Amino acid sequence: MTSFADVSVLITGGTRGIGRALVKAFAERGAKVTFTGTNEAAAAEAAAESGAAEACHFVKADVSDPDSSKAAVDAAVAFGGGLDVVVNNAGITRDQLLLRMSEEEWDQVQDVNLKGTFLTTKSAARRLMKSKRGRLINITSVVGMTGNAGQANYAASKAGVIGFTKAVAKELAGRGVTANAVAPGYIATDMTAELPEGAAETLLAHIPLGRMGAVDDVAEVVVFLASEAAGYVTGQVIPVDGGMVM
Ligand code: NDP
């Protein structure tokens, strides 16, 4: 198991789903993990589940709020003695067909998924540049590459995350910071728990590996990108989707 001893990691949206698996994956490898979210009860569960609660520090913070996301970065720096790895994972859906989509549904999704990624990254950038192994990993989605009916807001936000990641990769490369995106396909979490009838079967039929992904499938790829071994990988989008998009 790659060691992350003395590595300071910030994970947005670490209370549930993929983010919770990330908290555990980094904590059990020895990292100092600061994670955010808005649900304190779920945060306590996430820290307990990690098996290394003393290595985890929860900050109640809304990624779409500039002060709140800056406070989360400051807390990660204080808890971890600096900041080496940032995973922009917090995300939401507000699915609706375009003709019925409200401006509010559009804005909420851009505010959390895209603006939230920008705000955390901007607050963290100087700290990542000071690290000897700065790593930015943004969680996008295969939907940001393919589009999906009923998710114009979400697809746009995740395509935005891809463009943002590549621009930041170019800006920060000179300071030794890598920036990559991970694009999950269909992963079993609260986000995918309530699909319309028949949708799950249709999705599974399009996954060559024939199963939904698990949160750990995504966490393992993020851990690799955060490791020293991935030091020459930057500006890339890595799908974790069972072959759904090739
Ligand atoms: P979940 O709905 O299971 O968890 C979402 C997490 O984001 C929670 O921890 C939640 O915290 C947090 N969050 C939501 N809004 C905010 C906010 N404003 N500020 C801070 N934290 C917030 O989602 P998943 O684990 O499934 O998704 C994680 C990421 O992976 C997202 O970016 C998603 O778009 C992406 N993804 C997921 C896929 C899937 O199939 N599940 C596929 C492709 C991409 P809290 O509840 O405490 O507020």
CSV table of C-alpha atoms in Angstrom, one decimal, residues 17 23 36 41 45 68 104 111 118 128 131 141 146 148 158 164 166 182 207 215 228 245:
chain,number,residue,atom,x,y,z
A,17,GLY,CA,-20.4,8.2,-1.3
A,23,VAL,CA,-11.4,9.9,3.3
A,36,THR,CA,-15.9,19.0,4.1
A,41,ALA,CA,-23.9,13.2,11.5
A,45,GLU,CA,-19.7,8.3,10.4
A,68,SER,CA,-16.5,28.8,3.6
A,104,GLU,CA,-32.4,27.8,-10.2
A,111,ASP,CA,-22.4,26.8,-8.2
A,118,PHE,CA,-12.8,26.9,-8.8
A,128,LEU,CA,0.0,23.4,-3.4
A,131,SER,CA,4.3,21.5,-1.5
A,141,SER,CA,-18.1,12.5,-14.9
A,146,THR,CA,-20.8,12.4,-23.7
A,148,ASN,CA,-26.9,12.9,-21.1
A,158,LYS,CA,-18.7,18.5,-15.5
A,164,PHE,CA,-10.8,24.0,-15.9
A,166,LYS,CA,-6.5,21.3,-18.2
A,182,VAL,CA,-11.2,11.5,-12.7
A,207,ILE,CA,-21.2,-1.2,-19.3
A,215,VAL,CA,-16.8,3.8,-4.5
A,228,GLU,CA,4.5,10.0,-6.1
A,245,VAL,CA,-17.0,5.4,-22.7
